Amino acid sequence: MTPPVRSVRSADTLTRDALAVLQPGFTGTTAPEWLLRRLGEGLVSVGLFGRNVADPAQLAALTGRLRAEREELIVAIDEEGGDVTRLEVRGGSSFPGNHALGAVDDTALTREVARELGRRLADCGINLNWAPSADVNSNPANPVIGVRSFGADPQLVARHTAAYVEGLQSAGVAACTKHFPGHGDTAVDSHHDLPHIAADLATLQERELVPFRAAVAAGTRAVMSAHILLPALDGEHPATLSPAALHGLLRAPATEGGLGFDGLIVTDGMEMQAISATYGIERGSVLALAAGADAICVGGGLADEDIVLRLRDALVRAVRDGELPEQRLADAAARVRALAGRTRNAEVGEGPAPAPGIGLTAARRALRLTAAGPYAPLAEPAYVAAFTPLANIAVGDETPWGVAAELARLLPGTETATCTGGAAAAAGTTALVDGLLTAAAGRRLVAVVRDVHRHPWMADALHSLLAARPDTAVVEMGVPQAPPQGALHIATHGAARVCAQAAAEALTGRRPSPRE
């Protein structure tokens, strides 16, 4: 009797490959035993989130413990600076985000900011950053990209994406440019649903893909796929699950209209509703690997041993059932291991010299001030009305924002009130504004908004407040899409802590006179 044909790869090798392509998260500020055990069994990557970070010393100790189990290890984090920060999730970032850097439009500054951010990551033992965002913010209604983008001009976004990649990787931290093939022209957040982009292929080539080509040319080590549907490219599968997007566009050589990328392809979080609600996480992960992805990012929401075992077993089962080619899994695992080996030198204490003030310098340069007339700087405690939208999941609601805390440091006694869309709907705009005016009790007013052009309730409340108190200063900490309003209008191009600090300085007269 002829023996059955068996795979040349052992079951253990297949299991190790399945573990190798996962980038899971975990809870807590110390490594759980299950994670250490799986590292010994073949896991090569770990993703960190704000919940895993207390301070730099703790983070360095955590990554050191992980590497004691596996020396060649990818430790990844989602640290964009600006609004999306994990290193400083509870205090606000020391670095402005992409939109501020794009507003300055000095690639040397962008490179230096990214280098310093990379140095801090490397000092903590992190060697892969799920950044930068290379999305062209072409849709002003975009609820999830906004200030995470360098801007709306593809060429501007391209040159700053390249500079960011170069700066970050000069510090020994691999860049993971996202969200391929471009999440900027969406009005839906893929954390909640599947966005559709109607752009044709010509537009895609001339707009969305320009920054990704620049990132590839700059040597980005990794690219993250987006959970977005582009019917012009693939009418059935979102990019993360699309062979046409990953194998046929990102990997294809330039002579065939592709980007010729040969590095690591990482998926966006597979528990996001754009994937999990339609395909399920296990099925989605199999399809992503088959389409050309190399690493499965999961752990933002599902962060325990169970999800690791479920995905491991799903991948092994898919190979055995013939749904996922064994060689495709092996190639993906090899790419992950290759990056882990290449980035092993990003260790505590190595890298460029510190540039601790570069973030604040950049934030100050990003300010755009518009005055309706002479504006006397604040000299006494003020009253701050913070019109606060619902935070998107990428930013999270743990990270503080606004200018009240920074103003209070300069002008002790400054008070603040938080106003939400829900409160405006419940009380009505008139009652909301009347309450603010009463609480301010004659003090100078500062109104803080975030993407006022996207929130009608916010625009209405601001209009009513300015009608009653035209001497109010307005600080826009989102995308400054709406026309400037107020006695003094300050566009910070982001809500990082240093953006707030720069705005507070401007409000109190510590910066140059307003300019258009």
Coordinates of C-alpha atoms in Angstrom, one line a residue:
M1 CA 0.0 0.0 0.0
T2 CA 1.4 3.4 -1.0
P3 CA 1.8 5.6 2.1
P4 CA -0.1 8.9 2.0
V5 CA 1.8 12.0 0.9
R6 CA 2.7 14.1 3.9
S7 CA 3.8 17.6 4.2
V8 CA 7.6 18.1 4.2
R9 CA 7.1 20.4 7.2
S10 CA 6.4 18.9 10.6
A11 CA 3.3 19.7 12.6
D12 CA 5.6 21.6 15.1
T13 CA 7.1 23.7 12.3
L14 CA 3.6 24.5 11.0
T15 CA 2.4 25.5 14.5
R16 CA 5.5 27.7 15.0
D17 CA 4.9 29.4 11.7
A18 CA 1.3 30.1 12.6
L19 CA 2.4 31.7 15.9
A20 CA 5.2 33.6 14.1
V21 CA 2.7 35.6 12.0
L22 CA 0.7 36.9 14.9
Q23 CA 1.1 40.3 16.6
P24 CA -1.0 39.9 19.7
G25 CA -1.5 42.2 22.7
F26 CA -2.0 41.5 26.4
T27 CA -3.3 43.3 29.5
G28 CA -1.2 44.7 32.4
T29 CA 2.2 46.3 32.8
T30 CA 4.1 43.0 33.3
A31 CA 4.4 40.1 30.9
P32 CA 1.8 37.3 31.7
E33 CA 3.0 33.7 31.9
W34 CA 1.0 32.6 28.9
L35 CA 2.7 35.2 26.7
L36 CA 6.2 34.1 27.8
R37 CA 5.3 30.5 27.2
R38 CA 4.0 31.2 23.7
L39 CA 7.2 33.2 22.9
G40 CA 9.1 30.0 23.7
E41 CA 6.8 28.1 21.3
G42 CA 7.3 30.3 18.3
L43 CA 5.6 33.7 18.8
V44 CA 7.9 36.4 17.4
S45 CA 5.9 39.6 17.9
V46 CA 4.1 41.4 20.7
G47 CA 2.0 44.6 20.4
L48 CA 1.9 47.1 23.2
F49 CA -0.9 49.6 23.9
G50 CA -1.5 52.3 26.4
R51 CA -2.7 49.8 29.0
N52 CA 0.8 48.3 29.0
V53 CA 2.6 51.6 29.7
A54 CA 3.2 53.2 33.1
D55 CA 6.5 55.0 32.6
P56 CA 9.7 54.5 30.6
A57 CA 11.5 52.5 33.3
Q58 CA 8.6 50.1 33.6
L59 CA 8.3 49.8 29.8
A60 CA 12.0 49.0 29.4
A61 CA 11.8 46.4 32.2
L62 CA 8.8 44.8 30.4
T63 CA 10.5 44.6 27.0
G64 CA 13.6 43.3 28.7
R65 CA 11.6 40.5 30.3
L66 CA 10.1 39.6 26.9
R67 CA 13.5 39.5 25.2
A68 CA 14.9 37.3 28.0
E69 CA 12.5 34.7 26.6
R70 CA 13.2 35.5 22.9
E71 CA 16.1 37.7 21.9
E72 CA 15.0 38.2 18.3
L73 CA 11.6 39.7 19.0
I74 CA 9.4 42.4 17.4
V75 CA 7.9 44.7 20.1
A76 CA 5.5 47.0 18.3
I77 CA 3.4 50.0 19.4
D78 CA 1.0 52.5 17.9
E79 CA 2.9 55.7 18.7
E80 CA 2.1 58.3 16.1
G81 CA 2.7 61.3 18.4
G82 CA 0.1 63.9 18.4
D83 CA -3.4 62.7 19.2
V84 CA -2.5 59.0 19.0
T85 CA 0.0 58.3 21.8
R86 CA 0.6 55.2 23.8
L87 CA 3.9 56.3 25.5
E88 CA 2.1 59.3 27.1
V89 CA -1.5 58.1 26.9
R90 CA -2.5 59.6 30.3
G91 CA -0.7 62.9 29.9
G92 CA -0.6 63.8 26.3
S93 CA 2.2 63.6 23.8
S94 CA 5.4 65.5 23.8
F95 CA 5.3 65.5 20.0
P96 CA 2.8 67.2 17.7
G97 CA 1.2 64.9 15.2
N98 CA 1.4 64.7 11.4
H99 CA -1.0 67.5 10.6
A100 CA 1.1 70.0 12.6
L101 CA 4.3 68.8 10.9
G102 CA 2.6 69.1 7.5
A103 CA 1.5 72.7 8.4
V104 CA 5.1 73.7 9.1
D105 CA 6.2 71.8 5.9
D106 CA 9.9 71.5 6.9
T107 CA 11.0 68.0 6.1
A108 CA 14.1 68.4 8.2
L109 CA 11.9 69.2 11.2
T110 CA 9.7 66.2 10.5
R111 CA 12.8 64.0 10.3
E112 CA 14.2 65.3 13.6
V113 CA 10.8 64.8 15.4
A114 CA 10.5 61.3 14.1
R115 CA 14.1 60.6 15.1
E116 CA 13.6 61.8 18.6
L117 CA 10.4 59.8 18.9
G118 CA 12.2 56.8 17.6
R119 CA 15.0 57.3 20.1
R120 CA 12.5 57.3 23.0
L121 CA 10.9 54.1 21.7
A122 CA 14.2 52.4 21.3
D123 CA 15.3 53.4 24.8
C124 CA 12.2 51.5 26.0
G125 CA 13.0 48.4 23.9
I126 CA 10.4 49.0 21.1
N127 CA 11.6 48.2 17.6
L128 CA 8.5 48.5 15.4
N129 CA 6.2 51.5 15.3
W130 CA 2.8 51.2 13.6
A131 CA 3.4 54.7 12.1
P132 CA 3.5 57.0 10.1
S133 CA 0.0 57.5 8.7
A134 CA 0.6 58.2 5.0
D135 CA -3.1 58.8 4.3
V136 CA -4.0 61.9 2.2
N137 CA -6.7 63.6 4.1
S138 CA -8.8 64.4 1.0
N139 CA -12.2 64.0 2.7
P140 CA -12.8 66.8 5.3
A141 CA -15.6 64.6 6.8
N142 CA -13.1 61.8 7.6
P143 CA -13.9 60.8 11.2
V144 CA -10.7 58.7 11.9
I145 CA -7.8 60.2 10.0
G146 CA -8.0 64.1 10.2
V147 CA -5.0 65.4 12.1
R148 CA -3.3 62.0 11.8
S149 CA -2.6 63.0 8.2
F150 CA 0.2 65.4 7.1
G151 CA -2.4 67.1 4.9
A152 CA -4.6 67.0 1.8
D153 CA -1.8 67.4 -0.8
P154 CA -0.4 64.1 -2.0
Q155 CA 3.1 65.6 -2.7
L156 CA 3.3 67.2 0.8
V157 CA 2.1 64.0 2.4
A158 CA 4.7 62.0 0.4
R159 CA 7.7 64.1 1.3
H160 CA 6.8 64.2 5.0
T161 CA 6.1 60.4 5.0
A162 CA 9.5 59.8 3.6
A163 CA 11.2 62.1 6.1
Y164 CA 9.3 60.5 9.0
V165 CA 10.3 57.0 7.9
E166 CA 13.9 58.1 7.6
G167 CA 14.0 59.8 11.0
L168 CA 12.3 56.9 12.8
Q169 CA 14.5 54.2 11.3
S170 CA 17.7 56.2 11.9
A171 CA 16.9 55.6 15.6
G172 CA 16.8 51.8 15.0
V173 CA 13.0 51.5 15.0
A174 CA 11.2 50.1 12.0
A175 CA 8.5 52.2 10.5
C176 CA 5.2 50.6 9.5
T177 CA 3.6 53.0 7.0
K178 CA -0.2 53.0 7.0
H179 CA -3.1 52.6 6.0
F180 CA -2.4 51.1 2.6
P181 CA -3.7 51.9 0.0
G182 CA -5.0 55.0 1.7
H183 CA -7.7 55.7 4.3
G184 CA -8.0 59.5 3.7
D185 CA -11.0 59.6 1.4
T186 CA -13.4 57.9 3.8
A187 CA -16.4 59.2 5.8
V188 CA -16.7 55.9 7.8
D189 CA -14.4 54.7 10.6
S190 CA -13.2 51.2 9.9
H191 CA -13.2 50.5 13.6
H192 CA -17.0 50.5 13.3
D193 CA -17.9 49.5 9.7
L194 CA -16.4 48.9 6.2
P195 CA -15.6 52.1 4.4
H196 CA -16.1 52.3 0.6
I197 CA -13.8 54.5 -1.6
A198 CA -15.3 55.3 -5.0
A199 CA -12.0 56.6 -6.5
D200 CA -11.0 55.1 -9.8
L201 CA -7.6 53.6 -10.4
A202 CA -6.2 56.7 -12.0
T203 CA -7.1 58.8 -8.9
L204 CA -5.7 56.1 -6.6
Q205 CA -2.3 56.3 -8.5
E206 CA -2.2 60.1 -8.5
R207 CA -3.4 60.6 -4.9
E208 CA -3.5 57.8 -2.4
L209 CA -0.5 55.8 -3.6
V210 CA 1.9 58.8 -4.0
P211 CA 2.9 58.8 -0.3
F212 CA 3.2 55.0 -0.1
R213 CA 5.6 55.1 -3.1
A214 CA 7.7 57.6 -1.3
A215 CA 7.7 55.5 1.9
V216 CA 8.8 52.4 -0.1
A217 CA 11.6 54.5 -1.8
A218 CA 12.6 55.7 1.7
G219 CA 13.0 52.1 2.8
T220 CA 10.0 51.6 5.1
R221 CA 10.5 48.2 6.8
A222 CA 6.7 47.5 7.0
V223 CA 3.4 48.6 5.5
M224 CA 0.0 48.3 7.3
S225 CA -3.0 47.4 5.2
A226 CA -6.4 49.2 5.6
H227 CA -9.8 47.6 6.0
I228 CA -11.3 49.6 3.2
L229 CA -13.2 48.5 0.0
L230 CA -12.0 50.0 -3.3
P231 CA -14.3 48.6 -6.0
A232 CA -12.0 49.9 -8.7
L233 CA -9.3 47.5 -7.3
D234 CA -11.4 44.7 -5.8
G235 CA -15.1 44.8 -5.7
E236 CA -15.5 42.0 -3.2
H237 CA -12.7 42.1 -0.6
P238 CA -11.4 45.0 1.6
A239 CA -7.7 45.7 1.0
T240 CA -6.5 43.7 3.9
L241 CA -8.1 40.6 2.4
S242 CA -7.4 41.5 -1.3
P243 CA -4.8 39.7 -3.4
A244 CA -5.2 42.5 -5.9
A245 CA -4.3 45.1 -3.3
L246 CA -1.5 43.3 -1.5
H247 CA 0.1 40.9 -4.0
G248 CA -1.0 42.7 -7.1
L249 CA -0.4 46.3 -6.1
L250 CA 1.8 46.6 -3.1
R251 CA 4.2 43.7 -4.1
A252 CA 4.0 44.1 -7.9
P253 CA 7.0 45.7 -9.5
A254 CA 6.9 49.3 -10.6
T255 CA 7.0 48.2 -14.3
E256 CA 3.6 46.6 -13.7
G257 CA 2.1 49.6 -11.9
G258 CA 2.9 48.3 -8.4
L259 CA 5.0 49.6 -5.6
G260 CA 7.6 46.8 -5.6
F261 CA 7.5 46.5 -1.8
D262 CA 9.4 43.5 -0.4
G263 CA 9.1 44.2 3.4
L264 CA 6.7 43.1 6.0
I265 CA 2.9 43.6 5.3
V266 CA 1.0 44.0 8.6
T267 CA -2.8 44.0 8.9
D268 CA -4.6 46.7 10.8
G269 CA -6.4 45.3 13.9
M270 CA -8.4 42.3 12.8
E271 CA -10.9 42.8 15.6
M272 CA -12.1 46.0 14.0
Q273 CA -15.7 45.7 12.8
A274 CA -14.8 46.2 9.1
I275 CA -13.3 42.7 9.2
S276 CA -14.7 40.9 12.3
A277 CA -18.4 41.7 11.7
T278 CA -18.3 40.3 8.2
Y279 CA -15.7 37.6 8.1
G280 CA -15.0 36.8 11.7
I281 CA -11.4 37.1 13.1
E282 CA -10.3 33.6 12.3
R283 CA -11.6 33.5 8.7
G284 CA -10.4 37.1 8.2
S285 CA -6.9 36.2 9.3
V286 CA -6.7 33.2 6.9
L287 CA -7.9 35.4 4.0
A288 CA -5.4 38.1 4.9
L289 CA -2.5 35.7 4.9
A290 CA -3.7 34.1 1.6
A291 CA -4.0 37.6 0.1
G292 CA -0.3 38.5 0.9
A293 CA -0.3 39.8 4.5
D294 CA 2.6 38.6 6.6
A295 CA 1.6 39.6 10.1
I296 CA -1.8 39.6 11.8
C297 CA -2.3 42.5 14.2
V298 CA -4.8 41.7 17.0
G299 CA -4.9 42.7 20.6
G300 CA -6.3 46.2 20.8
G301 CA -9.6 44.8 22.0
L302 CA -9.0 41.0 22.2
A303 CA -5.9 40.6 24.4
D304 CA -5.7 37.2 26.0
E305 CA -4.3 33.8 25.3
D306 CA -7.5 32.5 23.9
I307 CA -7.3 34.8 20.8
V308 CA -3.7 33.7 20.1
L309 CA -4.7 30.0 20.3
R310 CA -7.8 30.5 18.2
L311 CA -5.9 32.3 15.4
R312 CA -3.0 29.8 15.6
D313 CA -5.3 26.9 15.2
A314 CA -7.3 28.6 12.5
L315 CA -4.2 29.1 10.4
V316 CA -2.9 25.5 10.9
R317 CA -6.4 24.1 10.1
A318 CA -6.5 26.3 6.9
V319 CA -3.2 24.9 5.7
R320 CA -4.3 21.3 6.4
D321 CA -7.6 21.9 4.6
G322 CA -5.9 23.4 1.6
E323 CA -7.4 26.9 2.1
L324 CA -4.0 28.5 2.9
P325 CA -0.9 27.4 0.9
E326 CA 1.7 26.1 3.3
Q327 CA 4.4 28.0 1.5
R328 CA 2.5 31.2 1.8
L329 CA 2.4 30.8 5.6
A330 CA 6.1 29.8 5.6
D331 CA 7.1 32.9 3.6
A332 CA 5.1 35.2 5.9
A333 CA 6.7 33.7 9.0
A334 CA 10.2 34.1 7.4
R335 CA 9.5 37.8 6.7
V336 CA 8.5 38.3 10.4
R337 CA 11.6 36.5 11.7
A338 CA 13.8 38.5 9.3
L339 CA 12.5 41.8 10.6
A340 CA 12.9 40.5 14.2
G341 CA 16.5 39.7 13.5
R342 CA 17.2 43.0 11.7
T343 CA 15.8 45.2 14.4
R344 CA 17.4 43.4 17.4
N345 CA 19.9 46.2 17.8
A346 CA 17.2 48.7 18.9
E347 CA 18.1 48.3 22.6
V348 CA 18.0 50.5 25.6
G349 CA 20.7 53.2 25.6
E350 CA 21.6 53.0 21.9
G351 CA 20.7 55.4 19.1
P352 CA 20.9 59.1 18.5
A353 CA 21.5 61.8 21.0
P354 CA 18.4 63.2 22.8
A355 CA 16.6 66.3 21.4
P356 CA 14.1 66.8 24.2
G357 CA 12.7 70.1 23.1
I358 CA 12.1 69.3 19.5
G359 CA 8.4 68.5 20.0
L360 CA 7.5 71.8 21.6
T361 CA 9.6 73.6 18.9
A362 CA 7.6 71.9 16.2
A363 CA 4.2 72.7 17.9
R364 CA 5.1 76.3 18.2
R365 CA 6.0 76.5 14.6
A366 CA 2.7 74.8 13.6
L367 CA 0.5 77.5 15.2
R368 CA -1.5 79.7 12.9
L369 CA -2.9 82.8 14.5
T370 CA -5.6 85.0 13.0
A371 CA -6.8 88.2 14.8
A372 CA -10.0 90.0 14.1
G373 CA -8.4 93.2 15.5
P374 CA -6.1 94.2 18.4
Y375 CA -6.1 91.3 21.0
A376 CA -4.8 91.9 24.5
P377 CA -3.0 88.8 25.8
L378 CA -4.6 87.0 28.8
A379 CA -3.2 88.3 32.0
E380 CA -5.7 87.1 34.6
P381 CA -7.4 83.7 35.2
A382 CA -9.6 82.9 32.2
Y383 CA -12.6 80.6 31.7
V384 CA -12.2 77.8 29.1
A385 CA -15.2 76.3 27.3
A386 CA -14.1 73.0 25.8
F387 CA -16.5 71.7 23.1
T388 CA -15.7 68.1 23.2
P389 CA -16.6 65.6 20.5
L390 CA -16.8 61.8 21.0
A391 CA -13.2 60.5 20.7
N392 CA -12.6 57.9 17.9
I393 CA -11.1 54.6 19.0
A394 CA -7.7 55.2 17.5
V395 CA -7.2 58.2 19.7
G396 CA -9.1 56.8 22.7
D397 CA -10.7 58.7 25.6
E398 CA -7.8 58.3 28.1
T399 CA -5.6 61.0 26.7
P400 CA -6.4 64.5 27.9
W401 CA -6.7 67.4 25.5
G402 CA -7.5 71.1 25.5
V403 CA -5.7 74.2 26.7
A404 CA -7.2 74.6 30.2
A405 CA -4.4 72.7 32.0
E406 CA -1.7 74.5 30.3
L407 CA -3.4 77.9 30.8
A408 CA -3.9 77.1 34.4
R409 CA -0.1 76.6 34.8
L410 CA 0.5 80.1 33.4
L411 CA -2.6 81.7 35.0
P412 CA -3.5 79.9 38.2
G413 CA -7.2 80.1 38.9
T414 CA -8.2 79.4 35.3
E415 CA -11.3 77.2 35.2
T416 CA -12.9 75.1 32.6
A417 CA -16.2 73.5 31.5
T418 CA -16.6 70.5 29.2
C419 CA -19.5 70.7 26.7
T420 CA -20.6 67.7 24.7
G421 CA -23.1 67.1 21.9
G422 CA -25.2 65.2 24.2
A423 CA -25.4 68.1 26.7
A424 CA -26.2 70.5 23.8
A425 CA -29.0 68.2 22.6
A426 CA -30.4 67.8 26.1
A427 CA -30.3 71.4 27.3
G428 CA -30.4 73.2 23.9
T429 CA -27.8 75.5 22.6
T430 CA -29.2 78.7 24.2
A431 CA -29.2 77.1 27.7
L432 CA -25.8 75.6 27.2
V433 CA -24.2 79.0 26.2
D434 CA -26.1 80.9 28.9
G435 CA -24.6 78.5 31.5
L436 CA -21.1 79.1 30.2
L437 CA -21.6 82.9 30.3
T438 CA -22.9 82.7 33.9
A439 CA -20.0 80.5 35.0
A440 CA -17.4 82.7 33.3
A441 CA -18.7 85.6 35.5
G442 CA -17.1 88.3 33.4
R443 CA -13.8 86.6 33.0
R444 CA -12.0 86.4 29.6
L445 CA -13.3 83.4 27.6
V446 CA -11.4 80.8 25.6
A447 CA -13.4 78.4 23.4
V448 CA -11.7 75.2 22.5
V449 CA -13.0 73.1 19.5
R450 CA -11.9 70.0 17.7
D451 CA -12.9 69.6 14.0
V452 CA -15.7 72.2 14.3
H453 CA -16.5 71.7 10.6
R454 CA -17.7 68.1 11.3
H455 CA -20.0 68.8 14.3
P456 CA -23.0 71.0 13.7
W457 CA -23.9 71.2 17.4
M458 CA -20.4 72.5 18.1
A459 CA -20.6 75.1 15.3
D460 CA -24.0 76.3 16.6
A461 CA -22.8 76.6 20.2
L462 CA -19.6 78.5 19.1
H463 CA -21.6 80.9 17.0
S464 CA -23.9 81.7 19.9
L465 CA -21.0 82.1 22.3
L466 CA -19.2 84.5 20.0
A467 CA -22.4 86.5 19.4
A468 CA -22.7 87.1 23.1
R469 CA -18.9 87.5 23.8
P470 CA -17.1 88.6 20.6
D471 CA -13.9 89.0 22.6
T472 CA -13.7 85.2 23.0
A473 CA -10.5 83.5 21.7
V474 CA -11.0 80.3 19.8
V475 CA -8.5 77.5 19.7
E476 CA -9.1 74.9 17.0
M477 CA -7.2 71.7 17.9
G478 CA -8.5 69.6 15.0
V479 CA -8.3 70.1 11.2
P480 CA -8.8 73.9 10.7
Q481 CA -11.3 73.5 7.9
A482 CA -13.8 76.1 9.0
P483 CA -13.0 79.8 8.6
P484 CA -11.3 81.4 11.5
Q485 CA -13.6 82.9 14.1
G486 CA -13.2 84.9 17.4
A487 CA -11.2 87.8 18.5
L488 CA -8.2 85.6 18.2
H489 CA -8.2 82.3 16.4
I490 CA -5.5 79.8 17.0
A491 CA -5.1 76.7 14.8
T492 CA -2.8 74.2 16.5
H493 CA -3.3 71.4 13.9
G494 CA -3.6 68.8 16.6
A495 CA -4.4 68.2 20.3
A496 CA -1.1 66.9 21.7
R497 CA 0.0 68.3 25.0
V498 CA 2.8 70.4 23.3
C499 CA 0.2 71.9 21.0
A500 CA -1.8 73.0 24.0
Q501 CA 1.3 74.4 25.6
A502 CA 2.1 76.4 22.5
A503 CA -1.5 77.7 22.3
A504 CA -1.4 78.7 26.0
E505 CA 1.8 80.7 25.3
A506 CA 0.2 82.5 22.4
L507 CA -2.9 83.3 24.4
T508 CA -0.9 84.9 27.2
G509 CA 1.3 86.9 24.8
R510 CA 4.5 84.8 25.0
R511 CA 4.6 84.3 21.3
P512 CA 5.0 86.7 18.3
S513 CA 2.1 88.9 17.3
P514 CA -0.8 87.2 15.4
R515 CA -0.3 86.6 11.7
E516 CA -2.7 85.6 8.9

